[in-house]
PDB file of C-alpha atoms and ligand atoms in Angstrom:
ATOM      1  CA  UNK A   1       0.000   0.000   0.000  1.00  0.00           C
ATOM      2  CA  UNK A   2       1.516   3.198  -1.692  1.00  0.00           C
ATOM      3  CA  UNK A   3       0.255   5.749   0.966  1.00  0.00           C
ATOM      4  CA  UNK A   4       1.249   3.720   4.047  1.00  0.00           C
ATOM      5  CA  UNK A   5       5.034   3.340   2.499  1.00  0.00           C
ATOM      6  CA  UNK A   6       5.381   6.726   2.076  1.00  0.00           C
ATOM      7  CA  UNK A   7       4.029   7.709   5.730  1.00  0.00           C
ATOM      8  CA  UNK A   8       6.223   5.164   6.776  1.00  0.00           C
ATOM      9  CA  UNK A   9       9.357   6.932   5.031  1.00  0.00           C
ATOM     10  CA  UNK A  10       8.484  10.347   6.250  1.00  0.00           C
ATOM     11  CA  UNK A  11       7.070   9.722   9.499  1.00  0.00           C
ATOM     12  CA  UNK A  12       8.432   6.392  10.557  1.00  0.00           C
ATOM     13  CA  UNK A  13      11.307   6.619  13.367  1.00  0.00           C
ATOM     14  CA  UNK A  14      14.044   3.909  13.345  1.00  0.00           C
ATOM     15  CA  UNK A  15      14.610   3.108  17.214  1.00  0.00           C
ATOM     16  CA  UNK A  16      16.487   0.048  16.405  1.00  0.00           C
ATOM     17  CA  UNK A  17      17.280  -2.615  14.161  1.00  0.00           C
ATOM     18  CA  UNK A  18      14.119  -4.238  15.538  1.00  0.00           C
ATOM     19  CA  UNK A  19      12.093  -1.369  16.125  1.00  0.00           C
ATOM     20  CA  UNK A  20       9.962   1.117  14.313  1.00  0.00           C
ATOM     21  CA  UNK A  21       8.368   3.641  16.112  1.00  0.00           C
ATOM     22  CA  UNK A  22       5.066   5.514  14.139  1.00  0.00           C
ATOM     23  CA  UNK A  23       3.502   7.167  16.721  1.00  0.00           C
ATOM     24  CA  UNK A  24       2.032  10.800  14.559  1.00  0.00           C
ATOM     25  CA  UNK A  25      -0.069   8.300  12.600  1.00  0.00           C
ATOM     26  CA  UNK A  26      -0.916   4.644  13.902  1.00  0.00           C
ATOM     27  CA  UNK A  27       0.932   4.505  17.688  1.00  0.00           C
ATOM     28  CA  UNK A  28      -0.193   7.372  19.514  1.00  0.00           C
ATOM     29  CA  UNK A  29      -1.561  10.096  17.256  1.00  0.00           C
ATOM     30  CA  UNK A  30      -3.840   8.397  14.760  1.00  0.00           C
ATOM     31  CA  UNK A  31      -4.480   9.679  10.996  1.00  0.00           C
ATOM     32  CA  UNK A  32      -8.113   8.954  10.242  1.00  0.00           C
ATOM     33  CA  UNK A  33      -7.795   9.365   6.855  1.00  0.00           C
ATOM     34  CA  UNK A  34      -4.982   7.051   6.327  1.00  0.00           C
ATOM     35  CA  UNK A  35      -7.040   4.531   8.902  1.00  0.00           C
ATOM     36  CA  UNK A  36      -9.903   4.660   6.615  1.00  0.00           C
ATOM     37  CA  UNK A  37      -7.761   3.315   3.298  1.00  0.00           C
ATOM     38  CA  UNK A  38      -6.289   0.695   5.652  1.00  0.00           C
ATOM     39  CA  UNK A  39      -9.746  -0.303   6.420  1.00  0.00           C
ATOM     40  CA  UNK A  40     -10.637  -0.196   3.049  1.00  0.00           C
ATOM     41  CA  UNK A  41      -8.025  -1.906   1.714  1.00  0.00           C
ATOM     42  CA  UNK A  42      -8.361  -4.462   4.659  1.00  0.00           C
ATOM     43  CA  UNK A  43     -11.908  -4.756   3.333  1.00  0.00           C
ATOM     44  CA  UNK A  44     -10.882  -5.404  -0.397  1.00  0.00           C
ATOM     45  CA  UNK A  45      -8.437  -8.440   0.603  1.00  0.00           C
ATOM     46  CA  UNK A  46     -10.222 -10.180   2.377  1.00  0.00           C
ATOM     47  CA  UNK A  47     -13.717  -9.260   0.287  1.00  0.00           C
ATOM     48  CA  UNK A  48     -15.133 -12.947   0.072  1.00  0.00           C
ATOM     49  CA  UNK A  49     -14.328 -14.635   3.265  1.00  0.00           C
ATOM     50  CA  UNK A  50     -17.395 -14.141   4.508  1.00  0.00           C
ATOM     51  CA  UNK A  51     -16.737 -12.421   7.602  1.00  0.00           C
ATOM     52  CA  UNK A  52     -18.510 -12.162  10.515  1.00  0.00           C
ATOM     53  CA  UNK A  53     -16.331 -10.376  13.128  1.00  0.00           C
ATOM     54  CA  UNK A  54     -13.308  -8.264  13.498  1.00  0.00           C
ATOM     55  CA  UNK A  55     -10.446  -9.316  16.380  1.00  0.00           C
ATOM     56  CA  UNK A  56      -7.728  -6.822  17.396  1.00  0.00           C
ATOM     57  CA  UNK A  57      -6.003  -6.151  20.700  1.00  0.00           C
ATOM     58  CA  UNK A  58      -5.926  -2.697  22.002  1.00  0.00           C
ATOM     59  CA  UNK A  59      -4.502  -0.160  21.970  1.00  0.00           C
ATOM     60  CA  UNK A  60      -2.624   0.654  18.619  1.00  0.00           C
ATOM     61  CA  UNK A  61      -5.033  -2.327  16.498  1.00  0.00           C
ATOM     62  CA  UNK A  62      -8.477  -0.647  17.479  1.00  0.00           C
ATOM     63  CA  UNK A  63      -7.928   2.338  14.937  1.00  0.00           C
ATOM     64  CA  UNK A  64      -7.336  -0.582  11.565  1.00  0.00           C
ATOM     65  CA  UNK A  65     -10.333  -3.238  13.155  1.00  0.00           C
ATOM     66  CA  UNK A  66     -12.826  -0.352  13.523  1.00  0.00           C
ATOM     67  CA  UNK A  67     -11.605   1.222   9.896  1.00  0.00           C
ATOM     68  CA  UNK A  68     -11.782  -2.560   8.077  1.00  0.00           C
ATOM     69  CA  UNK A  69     -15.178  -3.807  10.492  1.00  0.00           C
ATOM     70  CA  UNK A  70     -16.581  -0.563   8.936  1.00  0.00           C
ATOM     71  CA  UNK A  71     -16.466  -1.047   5.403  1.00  0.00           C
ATOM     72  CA  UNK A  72     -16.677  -5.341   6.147  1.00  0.00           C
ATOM     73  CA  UNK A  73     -20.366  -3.776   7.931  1.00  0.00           C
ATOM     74  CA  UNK A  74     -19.710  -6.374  10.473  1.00  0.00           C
ATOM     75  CA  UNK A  75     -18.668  -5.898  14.410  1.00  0.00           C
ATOM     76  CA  UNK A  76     -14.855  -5.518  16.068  1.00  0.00           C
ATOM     77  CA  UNK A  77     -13.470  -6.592  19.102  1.00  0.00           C
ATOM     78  CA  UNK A  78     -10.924  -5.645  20.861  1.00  0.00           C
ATOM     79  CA  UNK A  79      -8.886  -8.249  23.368  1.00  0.00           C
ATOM     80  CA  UNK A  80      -7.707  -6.128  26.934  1.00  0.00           C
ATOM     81  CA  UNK A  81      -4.688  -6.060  28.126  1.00  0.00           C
ATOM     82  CA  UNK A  82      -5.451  -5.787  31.703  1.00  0.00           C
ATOM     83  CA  UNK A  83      -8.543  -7.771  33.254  1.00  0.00           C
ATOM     84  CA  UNK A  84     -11.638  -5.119  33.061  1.00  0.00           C
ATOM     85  CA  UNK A  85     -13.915  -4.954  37.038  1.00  0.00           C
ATOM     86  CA  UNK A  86     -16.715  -5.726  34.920  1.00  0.00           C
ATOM     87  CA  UNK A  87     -15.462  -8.091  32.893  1.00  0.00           C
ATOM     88  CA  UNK A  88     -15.027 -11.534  35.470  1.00  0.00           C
ATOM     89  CA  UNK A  89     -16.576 -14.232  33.989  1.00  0.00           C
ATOM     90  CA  UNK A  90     -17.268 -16.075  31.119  1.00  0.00           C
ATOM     91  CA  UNK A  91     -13.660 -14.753  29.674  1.00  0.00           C
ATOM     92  CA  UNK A  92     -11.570 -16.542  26.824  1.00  0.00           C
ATOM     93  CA  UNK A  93      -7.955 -15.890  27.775  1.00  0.00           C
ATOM     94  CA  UNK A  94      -4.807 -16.326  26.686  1.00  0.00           C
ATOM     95  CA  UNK A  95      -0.969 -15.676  27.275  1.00  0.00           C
ATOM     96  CA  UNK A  96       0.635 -13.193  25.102  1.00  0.00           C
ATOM     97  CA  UNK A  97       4.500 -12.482  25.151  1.00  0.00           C
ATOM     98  CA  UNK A  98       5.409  -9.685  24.185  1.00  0.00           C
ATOM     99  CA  UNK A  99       9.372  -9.140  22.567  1.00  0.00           C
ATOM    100  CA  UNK A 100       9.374  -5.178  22.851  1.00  0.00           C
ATOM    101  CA  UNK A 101       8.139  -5.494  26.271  1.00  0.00           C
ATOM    102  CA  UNK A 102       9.671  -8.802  27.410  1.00  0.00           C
ATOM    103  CA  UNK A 103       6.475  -9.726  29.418  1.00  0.00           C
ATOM    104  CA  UNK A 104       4.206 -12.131  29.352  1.00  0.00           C
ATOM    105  CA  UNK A 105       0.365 -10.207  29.016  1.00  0.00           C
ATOM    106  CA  UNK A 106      -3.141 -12.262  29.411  1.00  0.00           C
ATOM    107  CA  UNK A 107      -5.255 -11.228  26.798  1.00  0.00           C
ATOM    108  CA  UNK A 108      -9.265 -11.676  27.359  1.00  0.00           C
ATOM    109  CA  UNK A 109     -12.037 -11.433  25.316  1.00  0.00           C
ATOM    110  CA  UNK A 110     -15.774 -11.801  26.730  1.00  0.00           C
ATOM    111  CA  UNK A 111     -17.311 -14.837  25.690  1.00  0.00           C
ATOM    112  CA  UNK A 112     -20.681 -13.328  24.526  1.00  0.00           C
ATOM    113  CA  UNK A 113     -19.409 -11.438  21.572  1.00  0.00           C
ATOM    114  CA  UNK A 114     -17.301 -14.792  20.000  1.00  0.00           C
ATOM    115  CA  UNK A 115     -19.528 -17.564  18.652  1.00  0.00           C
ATOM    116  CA  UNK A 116     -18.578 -21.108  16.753  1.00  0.00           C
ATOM    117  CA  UNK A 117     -20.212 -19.766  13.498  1.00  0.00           C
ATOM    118  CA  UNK A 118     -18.445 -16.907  13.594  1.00  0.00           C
ATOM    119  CA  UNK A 119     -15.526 -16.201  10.774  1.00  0.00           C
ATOM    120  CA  UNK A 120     -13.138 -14.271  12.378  1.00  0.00           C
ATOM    121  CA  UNK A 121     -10.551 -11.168  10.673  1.00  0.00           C
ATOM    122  CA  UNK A 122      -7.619 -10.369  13.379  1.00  0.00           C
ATOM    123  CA  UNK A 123      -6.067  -7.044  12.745  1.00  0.00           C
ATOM    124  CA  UNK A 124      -2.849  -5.834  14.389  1.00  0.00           C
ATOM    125  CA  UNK A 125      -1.048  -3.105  14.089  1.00  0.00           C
ATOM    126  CA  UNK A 126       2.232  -4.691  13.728  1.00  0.00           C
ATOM    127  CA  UNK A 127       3.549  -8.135  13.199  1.00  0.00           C
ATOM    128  CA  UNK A 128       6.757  -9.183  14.673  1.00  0.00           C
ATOM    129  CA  UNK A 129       7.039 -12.724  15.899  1.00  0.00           C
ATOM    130  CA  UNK A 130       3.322 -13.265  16.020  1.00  0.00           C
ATOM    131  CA  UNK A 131       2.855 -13.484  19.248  1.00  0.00           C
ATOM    132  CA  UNK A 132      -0.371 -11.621  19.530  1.00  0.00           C
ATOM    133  CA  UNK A 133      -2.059 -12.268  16.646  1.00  0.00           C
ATOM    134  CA  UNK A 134      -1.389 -16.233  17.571  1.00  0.00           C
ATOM    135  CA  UNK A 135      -2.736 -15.473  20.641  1.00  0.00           C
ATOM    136  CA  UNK A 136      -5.931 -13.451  19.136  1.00  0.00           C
ATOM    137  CA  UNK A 137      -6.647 -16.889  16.973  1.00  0.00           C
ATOM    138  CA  UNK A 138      -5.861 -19.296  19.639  1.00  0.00           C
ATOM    139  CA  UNK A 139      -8.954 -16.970  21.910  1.00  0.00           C
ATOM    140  CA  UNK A 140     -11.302 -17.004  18.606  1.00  0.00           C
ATOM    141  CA  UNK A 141     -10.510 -21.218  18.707  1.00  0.00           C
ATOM    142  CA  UNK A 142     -11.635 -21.437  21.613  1.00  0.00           C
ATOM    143  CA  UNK A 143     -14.939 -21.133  20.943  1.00  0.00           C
ATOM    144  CA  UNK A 144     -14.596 -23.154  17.987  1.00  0.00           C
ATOM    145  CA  UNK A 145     -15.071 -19.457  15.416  1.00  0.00           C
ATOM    146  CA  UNK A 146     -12.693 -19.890  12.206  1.00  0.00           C
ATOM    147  CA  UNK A 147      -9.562 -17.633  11.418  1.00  0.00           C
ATOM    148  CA  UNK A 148     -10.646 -16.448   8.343  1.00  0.00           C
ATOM    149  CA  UNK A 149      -7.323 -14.335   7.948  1.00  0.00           C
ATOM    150  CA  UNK A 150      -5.175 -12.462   9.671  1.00  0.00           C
ATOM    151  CA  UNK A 151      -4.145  -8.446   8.392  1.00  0.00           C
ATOM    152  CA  UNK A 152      -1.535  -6.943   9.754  1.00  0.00           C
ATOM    153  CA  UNK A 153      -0.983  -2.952   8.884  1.00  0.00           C
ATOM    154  CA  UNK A 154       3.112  -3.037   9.268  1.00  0.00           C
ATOM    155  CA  UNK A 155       4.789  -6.698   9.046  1.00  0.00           C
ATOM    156  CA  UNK A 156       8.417  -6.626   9.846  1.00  0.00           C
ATOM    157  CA  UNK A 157       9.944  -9.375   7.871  1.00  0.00           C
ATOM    158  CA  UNK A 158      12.866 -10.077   9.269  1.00  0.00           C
ATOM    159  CA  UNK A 159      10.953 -11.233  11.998  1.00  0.00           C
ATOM    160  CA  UNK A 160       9.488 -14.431  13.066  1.00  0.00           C
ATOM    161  CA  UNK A 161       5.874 -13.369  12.861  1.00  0.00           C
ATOM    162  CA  UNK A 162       4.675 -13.879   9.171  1.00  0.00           C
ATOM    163  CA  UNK A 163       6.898 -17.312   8.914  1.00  0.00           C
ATOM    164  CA  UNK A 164       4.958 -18.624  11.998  1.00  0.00           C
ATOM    165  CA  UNK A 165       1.141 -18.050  11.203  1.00  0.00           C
ATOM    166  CA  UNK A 166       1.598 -19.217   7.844  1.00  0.00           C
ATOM    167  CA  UNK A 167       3.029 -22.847   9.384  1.00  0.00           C
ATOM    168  CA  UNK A 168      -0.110 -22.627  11.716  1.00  0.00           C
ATOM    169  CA  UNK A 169      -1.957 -22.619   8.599  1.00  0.00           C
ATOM    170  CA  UNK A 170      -3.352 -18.799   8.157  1.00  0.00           C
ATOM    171  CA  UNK A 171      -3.736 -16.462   5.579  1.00  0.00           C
ATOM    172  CA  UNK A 172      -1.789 -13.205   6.690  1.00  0.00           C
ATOM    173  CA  UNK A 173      -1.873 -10.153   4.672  1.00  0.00           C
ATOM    174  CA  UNK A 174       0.561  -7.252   5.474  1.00  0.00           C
ATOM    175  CA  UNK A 175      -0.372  -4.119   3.863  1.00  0.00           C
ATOM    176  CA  UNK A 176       3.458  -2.704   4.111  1.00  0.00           C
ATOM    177  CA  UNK A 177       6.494  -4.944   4.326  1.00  0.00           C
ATOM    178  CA  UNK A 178       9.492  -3.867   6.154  1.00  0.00           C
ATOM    179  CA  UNK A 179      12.178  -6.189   5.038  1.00  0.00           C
ATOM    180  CA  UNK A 180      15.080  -4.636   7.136  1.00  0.00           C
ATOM    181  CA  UNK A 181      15.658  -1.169   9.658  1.00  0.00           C
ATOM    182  CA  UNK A 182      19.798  -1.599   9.545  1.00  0.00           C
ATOM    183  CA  UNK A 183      21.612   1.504   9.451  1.00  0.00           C
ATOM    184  CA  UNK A 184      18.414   3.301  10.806  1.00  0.00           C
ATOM    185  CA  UNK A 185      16.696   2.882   7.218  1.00  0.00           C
ATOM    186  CA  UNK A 186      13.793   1.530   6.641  1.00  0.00           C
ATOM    187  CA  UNK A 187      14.119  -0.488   3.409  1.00  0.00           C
ATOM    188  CA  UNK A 188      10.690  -2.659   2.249  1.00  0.00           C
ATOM    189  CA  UNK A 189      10.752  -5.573   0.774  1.00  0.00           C
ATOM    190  CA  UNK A 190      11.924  -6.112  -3.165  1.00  0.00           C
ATOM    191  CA  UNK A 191       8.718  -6.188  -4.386  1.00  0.00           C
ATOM    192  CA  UNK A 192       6.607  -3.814  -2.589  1.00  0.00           C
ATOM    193  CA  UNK A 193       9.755  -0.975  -3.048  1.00  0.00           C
ATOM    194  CA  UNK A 194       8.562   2.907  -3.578  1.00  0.00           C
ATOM    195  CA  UNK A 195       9.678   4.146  -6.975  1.00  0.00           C
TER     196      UNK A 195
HETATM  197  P1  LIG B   1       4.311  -9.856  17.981  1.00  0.00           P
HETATM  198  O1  LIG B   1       3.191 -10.236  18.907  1.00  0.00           O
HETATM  199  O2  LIG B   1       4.025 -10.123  16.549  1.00  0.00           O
HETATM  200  O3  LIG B   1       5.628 -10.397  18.450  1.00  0.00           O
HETATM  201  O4  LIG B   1       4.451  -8.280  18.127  1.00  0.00           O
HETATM  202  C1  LIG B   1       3.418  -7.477  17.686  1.00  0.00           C
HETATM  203  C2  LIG B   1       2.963  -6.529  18.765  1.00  0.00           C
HETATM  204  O5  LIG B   1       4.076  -5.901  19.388  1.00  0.00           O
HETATM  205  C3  LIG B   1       2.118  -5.438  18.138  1.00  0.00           C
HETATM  206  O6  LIG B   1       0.812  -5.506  18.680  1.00  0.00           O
HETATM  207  C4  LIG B   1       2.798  -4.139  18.499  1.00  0.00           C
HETATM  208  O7  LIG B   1       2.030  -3.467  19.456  1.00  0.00           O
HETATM  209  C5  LIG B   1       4.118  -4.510  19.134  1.00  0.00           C
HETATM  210  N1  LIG B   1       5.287  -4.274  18.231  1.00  0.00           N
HETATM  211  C6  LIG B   1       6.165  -5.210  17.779  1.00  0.00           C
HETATM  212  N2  LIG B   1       7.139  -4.666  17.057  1.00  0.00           N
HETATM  213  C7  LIG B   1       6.890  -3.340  17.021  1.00  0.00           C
HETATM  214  C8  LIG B   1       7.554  -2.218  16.416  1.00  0.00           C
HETATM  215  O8  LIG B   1       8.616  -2.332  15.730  1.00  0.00           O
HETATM  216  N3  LIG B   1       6.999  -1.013  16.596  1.00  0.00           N
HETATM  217  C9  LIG B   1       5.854  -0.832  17.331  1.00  0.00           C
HETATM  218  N4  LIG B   1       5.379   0.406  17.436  1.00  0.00           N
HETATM  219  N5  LIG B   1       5.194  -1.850  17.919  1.00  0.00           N
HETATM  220  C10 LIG B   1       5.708  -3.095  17.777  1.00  0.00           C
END
């Protein structure tokens, strides 16, 4: 996706080899506008699957799921990070690691809004080693509700993530590719490159 690259070249900040920070557009401030195309372009890849219901983890993913459950006209919802007071029983949970935060995180999800027919789209903001959106299918399983795919706005490549769902058997589609941030660059992969 054209426009994402190029927000990613001008806005993107290389922290690391490993990480990318975005935060004026996906990570802290959000761009609507740009949201909306991801949504839309969410919408037109997986156009077809039939889906039913949109599965992200908050924070950063709730800006994408809203954006692609919008134009799919079907519900989103997000998995917490931290167990909700009013949210106690009848939970699906799961164990999350997280590699930027080296902590383990228990995701839940309330058990009312996941059922066995439904056909599930995870959205994340980022892949890395797929920890979380692993995680987000394994709570959707549980219920017996089929991956139907998994979109992912930034996938870093070089990474564990995209290798990893695709052995588990899902479709995963990245809308920008980050093959490598060496030299604090961020260089895409061959075939997605910016001309
Ligand atoms: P994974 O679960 O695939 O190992 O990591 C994905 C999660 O970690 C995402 O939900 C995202 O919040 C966070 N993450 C991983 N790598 C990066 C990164 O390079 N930049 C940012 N901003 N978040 C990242």
């Amino acid at each position: 996706m054209k426009l994402l690259q190029e927000k990613v070249l001008n806005e993107g900040i290389v922290l690391s080899d490993q990480v990318l920070k975005v935060d004026s557009f996906l990570n802290h401030q959000m761009d609507p506008v740009l949201m909306k195309e991801v949504g839309k372009e969410f919408a037109r890849l997986f156009e077809g699957e039939k889906i039913t219901k949109v599965l992200t983890i908050e924070s950063s993913g709730i800006a994408p799921a809203i954006m692609a459950a919008l134009e799919l006209n079907v519900p989103m919802i997000f998995a917490r990070k931290q167990k909700s007071l009013t949210l106690r029983e009848n939970i699906l949970v799961e164990k999350v690691y997280s590699f930027t935060k080296q902590e383990s995180n228990e995701i839940t999800v309330s058990k009312k809004f996941l059922l066995p027919e439904d056909r599930v789209l995870i959205i994340d903001d980022f892949l890395a080693h797929g920890e979380a959106a692993l995680g987000l299918a394994r709570i959707a399983e549980q219920v017996g509700a089929q991956v139907a795919g998994i979109g992912i706005v930034i996938e870093k490549s070089f990474q564990s993530g995209a290798e990893r769902i695709k052995k588990a058997g899902y479709r995963v589609e990245s809308l920008v590719r980050v093959a490598s941030l060496e030299g604090g660059k961020v260089t895409f992969a061959a075939e997605e490159a910016v001309h």
